[in-house]
């Protein structure tokens, strides 16, 4: 298993500003993922955070809007840049552990409200 | 993009009753997983069923998988108030990639 600490747990931000979300894992993991959950919706994968290289973004998400850092195997950050009210969502980081790497573990999420 | 469709979107039952949620998906999968989310917080993994399995049990949970119909169901027996949560199915289309594709979810409410 893995214990994931994600912070902040929630924030209210002004439009046009940026927020950086941190994700810390209690063990080294190869893959870390960032998801967005818009109000009342399901989770959508934003990107895969790769250690030592640029993140891999899913369709509809770009690095300028969601820059990601992955300085080591236990830590990653996601920045939501130039925020607008449409960015109000829960952002979750996720990792997979185990030899089969099939089960995903999630942080508690960051509930972001943009006003 | 969302792969899964879940029904019902919302389900309200009395404590002690069984709850059944369904999930359909579109592409080939390596496995299908079910997660629970309480009050918009982090997701908790419940159970995983591989593409070559048809049924799996874990405590009060029973999951079925029909790859010919590209569908799965989650049954929670003898429901409890603490089971109130949103339930999501997630598929892993690319083996080992862990890039999960989530269904729309079912909001389950257990009434005491």
Tab-separated table of C-alpha atoms in Angstrom:
chain	number	residue	atom	x	y	z
A	1	UNK	CA	0.000	0.000	0.000
A	2	UNK	CA	0.950	3.655	-0.111
A	3	UNK	CA	0.126	6.659	2.009
A	4	UNK	CA	-0.256	9.841	0.028
A	5	UNK	CA	-0.258	13.283	1.569
A	6	UNK	CA	-1.749	15.960	-0.593
A	7	UNK	CA	-1.896	19.634	0.241
A	8	UNK	CA	-3.545	21.974	0.467
A	9	UNK	CA	-6.755	20.103	1.164
A	10	UNK	CA	-8.761	23.049	-0.054
A	11	UNK	CA	-8.282	26.614	-1.205
A	12	UNK	CA	-10.250	29.549	-2.491
A	13	UNK	CA	-8.334	31.535	-5.084
A	14	UNK	CA	-8.824	34.670	-7.117
A	15	UNK	CA	-9.149	34.334	-10.860
A	16	UNK	CA	-5.940	34.992	-12.727
A	17	UNK	CA	-3.740	33.596	-9.971
A	18	UNK	CA	-1.995	30.217	-9.780
A	19	UNK	CA	-2.062	27.456	-7.191
A	20	UNK	CA	0.495	24.711	-6.673
A	21	UNK	CA	-0.691	21.423	-5.218
A	22	UNK	CA	1.788	19.071	-3.592
A	23	UNK	CA	1.687	15.293	-3.449
A	24	UNK	CA	4.022	13.342	-1.163
A	25	UNK	CA	4.165	9.539	-1.109
A	26	UNK	CA	5.612	7.482	1.729
A	27	UNK	CA	7.500	5.190	-0.655
A	28	UNK	CA	9.238	5.423	-3.989
A	29	UNK	CA	6.897	4.943	-6.920
A	30	UNK	CA	7.533	4.930	-10.607
A	31	UNK	CA	4.307	6.470	-11.773
A	32	UNK	CA	2.329	9.338	-10.338
A	33	UNK	CA	-0.854	10.643	-11.885
A	34	UNK	CA	-2.917	13.787	-11.570
A	35	UNK	CA	-6.698	13.732	-12.003
A	36	UNK	CA	-9.345	16.416	-12.077
A	37	UNK	CA	-12.873	15.924	-10.798
A	38	UNK	CA	-15.225	18.682	-11.777
A	39	UNK	CA	-18.299	19.289	-9.586
A	40	UNK	CA	-20.637	16.314	-9.688
A	41	UNK	CA	-18.513	14.589	-12.300
A	42	UNK	CA	-16.148	11.677	-12.513
A	43	UNK	CA	-12.359	11.745	-12.595
A	44	UNK	CA	-10.435	12.718	-15.690
A	45	UNK	CA	-6.736	12.085	-16.043
A	46	UNK	CA	-4.741	15.271	-16.546
A	47	UNK	CA	-1.244	13.858	-16.914
A	48	UNK	CA	1.322	11.312	-15.864
A	49	UNK	CA	4.167	12.786	-13.842
A	50	UNK	CA	7.442	11.248	-14.972
A	51	UNK	CA	10.564	11.420	-12.834
A	52	UNK	CA	13.416	12.972	-14.729
A	53	UNK	CA	11.427	13.987	-17.779
A	54	UNK	CA	8.456	16.078	-18.811
A	55	UNK	CA	4.993	15.032	-17.815
A	56	UNK	CA	2.805	13.285	-20.349
A	57	UNK	CA	-0.460	15.148	-20.847
A	58	UNK	CA	-3.816	13.761	-21.898
A	59	UNK	CA	-5.873	15.231	-24.670
A	60	UNK	CA	-7.336	18.556	-23.649
A	61	UNK	CA	-4.679	19.384	-21.077
A	62	UNK	CA	-1.552	21.428	-21.762
A	63	UNK	CA	1.648	22.116	-19.908
A	64	UNK	CA	1.198	25.874	-19.881
A	65	UNK	CA	-2.048	25.532	-17.960
A	66	UNK	CA	-1.062	22.591	-15.738
A	67	UNK	CA	2.712	22.530	-15.264
A	68	UNK	CA	3.883	19.479	-13.328
A	69	UNK	CA	7.106	18.805	-11.515
A	70	UNK	CA	8.477	15.416	-10.431
A	71	UNK	CA	11.867	16.018	-8.795
A	72	UNK	CA	12.112	12.540	-7.242
A	73	UNK	CA	10.273	9.238	-6.847
A	74	UNK	CA	8.220	10.345	-3.830
A	75	UNK	CA	7.056	13.851	-4.706
A	76	UNK	CA	5.184	15.752	-7.382
A	77	UNK	CA	3.465	19.087	-7.796
A	78	UNK	CA	0.661	20.242	-10.049
A	79	UNK	CA	0.165	23.932	-10.716
A	80	UNK	CA	-3.137	25.297	-11.943
A	81	UNK	CA	-2.168	28.468	-13.774
A	82	UNK	CA	-4.084	31.629	-14.586
A	83	UNK	CA	-7.163	30.245	-12.932
A	84	UNK	CA	-10.741	30.884	-13.942
A	85	UNK	CA	-13.970	29.736	-12.256
A	86	UNK	CA	-14.062	26.805	-14.693
A	87	UNK	CA	-10.999	25.425	-12.912
A	88	UNK	CA	-12.998	24.928	-9.732
A	89	UNK	CA	-12.636	21.197	-9.141
A	90	UNK	CA	-11.136	18.579	-6.918
A	91	UNK	CA	-7.610	17.696	-7.977
A	92	UNK	CA	-6.266	14.289	-6.952
A	93	UNK	CA	-2.894	12.658	-7.204
A	94	UNK	CA	-2.608	8.931	-7.559
A	95	UNK	CA	0.109	6.284	-7.529
A	96	UNK	CA	0.283	2.600	-8.223
A	97	UNK	CA	2.262	0.154	-6.149
A	98	UNK	CA	2.935	-3.527	-6.091
A	99	UNK	CA	4.488	-5.898	-8.534
A	100	UNK	CA	1.433	-5.841	-10.739
A	101	UNK	CA	0.955	-2.129	-10.278
A	102	UNK	CA	-2.752	-2.568	-10.793
A	103	UNK	CA	-4.267	-0.988	-7.694
A	104	UNK	CA	-4.175	2.772	-7.500
A	105	UNK	CA	-3.899	4.766	-4.304
A	106	UNK	CA	-5.221	8.288	-4.085
A	107	UNK	CA	-4.491	11.345	-2.053
A	108	UNK	CA	-7.381	13.004	-0.238
A	109	UNK	CA	-7.688	15.589	-2.961
A	110	UNK	CA	-7.499	19.359	-3.144
A	111	UNK	CA	-10.817	21.114	-3.414
A	112	UNK	CA	-10.200	24.285	-5.404
A	113	UNK	CA	-12.697	27.108	-5.711
A	114	UNK	CA	-11.897	29.997	-8.031
A	115	UNK	CA	-13.794	33.227	-7.460
B	1	UNK	CA	-12.247	10.791	-22.269
B	2	UNK	CA	-14.676	8.855	-20.151
B	3	UNK	CA	-14.931	5.249	-21.094
B	4	UNK	CA	-17.462	3.992	-18.637
B	5	UNK	CA	-21.114	4.572	-18.221
B	6	UNK	CA	-22.628	3.704	-14.901
B	7	UNK	CA	-26.178	3.212	-13.875
B	8	UNK	CA	-27.988	4.177	-11.953
B	9	UNK	CA	-26.505	7.634	-11.454
B	10	UNK	CA	-28.106	7.693	-8.028
B	11	UNK	CA	-29.498	4.935	-5.837
B	12	UNK	CA	-31.274	5.242	-2.501
B	13	UNK	CA	-32.140	2.152	-0.476
B	14	UNK	CA	-32.928	1.125	3.070
B	15	UNK	CA	-30.277	-0.195	5.379
B	16	UNK	CA	-30.008	-3.948	5.128
B	17	UNK	CA	-31.049	-4.100	1.491
B	18	UNK	CA	-28.707	-5.032	-1.327
B	19	UNK	CA	-27.379	-2.412	-3.726
B	20	UNK	CA	-26.453	-3.176	-7.312
B	21	UNK	CA	-24.548	-0.803	-9.559
B	22	UNK	CA	-23.669	-1.381	-13.183
B	23	UNK	CA	-20.832	-0.193	-15.359
B	24	UNK	CA	-20.283	-0.430	-19.094
B	25	UNK	CA	-17.123	0.348	-20.992
B	26	UNK	CA	-16.096	0.732	-24.593
B	27	UNK	CA	-12.659	-0.691	-25.296
B	28	UNK	CA	-10.747	-3.839	-24.457
B	29	UNK	CA	-9.456	-3.948	-20.925
B	30	UNK	CA	-6.894	-5.750	-18.814
B	31	UNK	CA	-8.849	-5.337	-15.628
B	32	UNK	CA	-11.733	-3.440	-14.111
B	33	UNK	CA	-11.690	-1.916	-10.682
B	34	UNK	CA	-14.258	-0.424	-8.346
B	35	UNK	CA	-13.545	2.526	-6.083
B	36	UNK	CA	-15.485	4.321	-3.386
B	37	UNK	CA	-15.396	8.048	-2.736
B	38	UNK	CA	-16.787	9.589	0.419
B	39	UNK	CA	-17.967	13.184	0.242
B	40	UNK	CA	-15.723	14.290	-2.597
B	41	UNK	CA	-12.542	13.113	-0.953
B	42	UNK	CA	-9.922	10.625	-2.077
B	43	UNK	CA	-10.861	7.335	-3.665
B	44	UNK	CA	-10.522	4.012	-1.911
B	45	UNK	CA	-9.884	0.865	-3.903
B	46	UNK	CA	-12.519	-1.797	-3.299
B	47	UNK	CA	-11.920	-4.676	-5.659
B	48	UNK	CA	-10.232	-5.576	-8.920
B	49	UNK	CA	-11.401	-8.155	-11.431
B	50	UNK	CA	-9.200	-9.254	-14.284
B	51	UNK	CA	-10.413	-9.633	-17.827
B	52	UNK	CA	-10.231	-13.434	-17.612
B	53	UNK	CA	-12.345	-13.572	-14.460
B	54	UNK	CA	-16.137	-13.587	-14.353
B	55	UNK	CA	-16.907	-13.091	-10.697
B	56	UNK	CA	-15.077	-12.051	-7.586
B	57	UNK	CA	-16.035	-11.671	-3.928
B	58	UNK	CA	-14.629	-9.582	-1.121
B	59	UNK	CA	-16.580	-9.496	2.118
B	60	UNK	CA	-20.007	-8.010	1.322
B	61	UNK	CA	-18.924	-7.086	-2.203
B	62	UNK	CA	-19.521	-9.150	-5.290
B	63	UNK	CA	-18.284	-8.058	-8.680
B	64	UNK	CA	-19.130	-9.626	-12.006
B	65	UNK	CA	-17.550	-8.990	-15.369
B	66	UNK	CA	-18.954	-9.792	-18.794
B	67	UNK	CA	-16.333	-8.939	-21.380
B	68	UNK	CA	-18.618	-9.924	-24.255
B	69	UNK	CA	-21.046	-7.211	-23.182
B	70	UNK	CA	-18.300	-4.936	-21.883
B	71	UNK	CA	-20.085	-4.563	-18.586
B	72	UNK	CA	-19.578	-5.105	-14.886
B	73	UNK	CA	-21.731	-4.991	-11.812
B	74	UNK	CA	-20.994	-4.299	-8.168
B	75	UNK	CA	-23.287	-5.790	-5.564
B	76	UNK	CA	-23.150	-4.663	-1.955
B	77	UNK	CA	-25.083	-7.007	0.277
B	78	UNK	CA	-26.686	-6.151	3.611
B	79	UNK	CA	-25.993	-2.452	3.141
B	80	UNK	CA	-25.048	-0.199	6.033
B	81	UNK	CA	-25.305	3.542	6.545
B	82	UNK	CA	-21.499	3.702	6.256
B	83	UNK	CA	-21.768	2.449	2.671
B	84	UNK	CA	-23.218	5.815	1.662
B	85	UNK	CA	-20.748	7.134	-0.903
B	86	UNK	CA	-20.115	7.467	-4.626
B	87	UNK	CA	-18.919	4.362	-6.403
B	88	UNK	CA	-16.848	4.429	-9.570
B	89	UNK	CA	-15.719	1.734	-11.915
B	90	UNK	CA	-12.366	2.220	-13.592
B	91	UNK	CA	-10.736	0.368	-16.423
B	92	UNK	CA	-7.080	-0.156	-17.190
B	93	UNK	CA	-6.954	-0.350	-20.984
B	94	UNK	CA	-3.184	-0.585	-21.210
B	95	UNK	CA	-1.628	-3.273	-19.054
B	96	UNK	CA	0.557	-1.886	-16.338
B	97	UNK	CA	0.070	1.698	-17.410
B	98	UNK	CA	-2.319	2.456	-14.568
B	99	UNK	CA	-3.880	5.215	-16.607
B	100	UNK	CA	-7.316	4.559	-15.248
B	101	UNK	CA	-10.437	5.556	-17.142
B	102	UNK	CA	-13.333	6.162	-14.798
B	103	UNK	CA	-17.047	5.717	-15.222
B	104	UNK	CA	-19.500	8.442	-14.316
B	105	UNK	CA	-20.190	6.967	-10.899
B	106	UNK	CA	-23.206	6.012	-8.841
B	107	UNK	CA	-24.202	8.028	-5.811
B	108	UNK	CA	-25.438	5.513	-3.232
B	109	UNK	CA	-27.464	6.609	-0.213
B	110	UNK	CA	-28.311	4.137	2.531
B	111	UNK	CA	-31.237	5.249	4.628
B	112	UNK	CA	-31.320	4.110	8.255
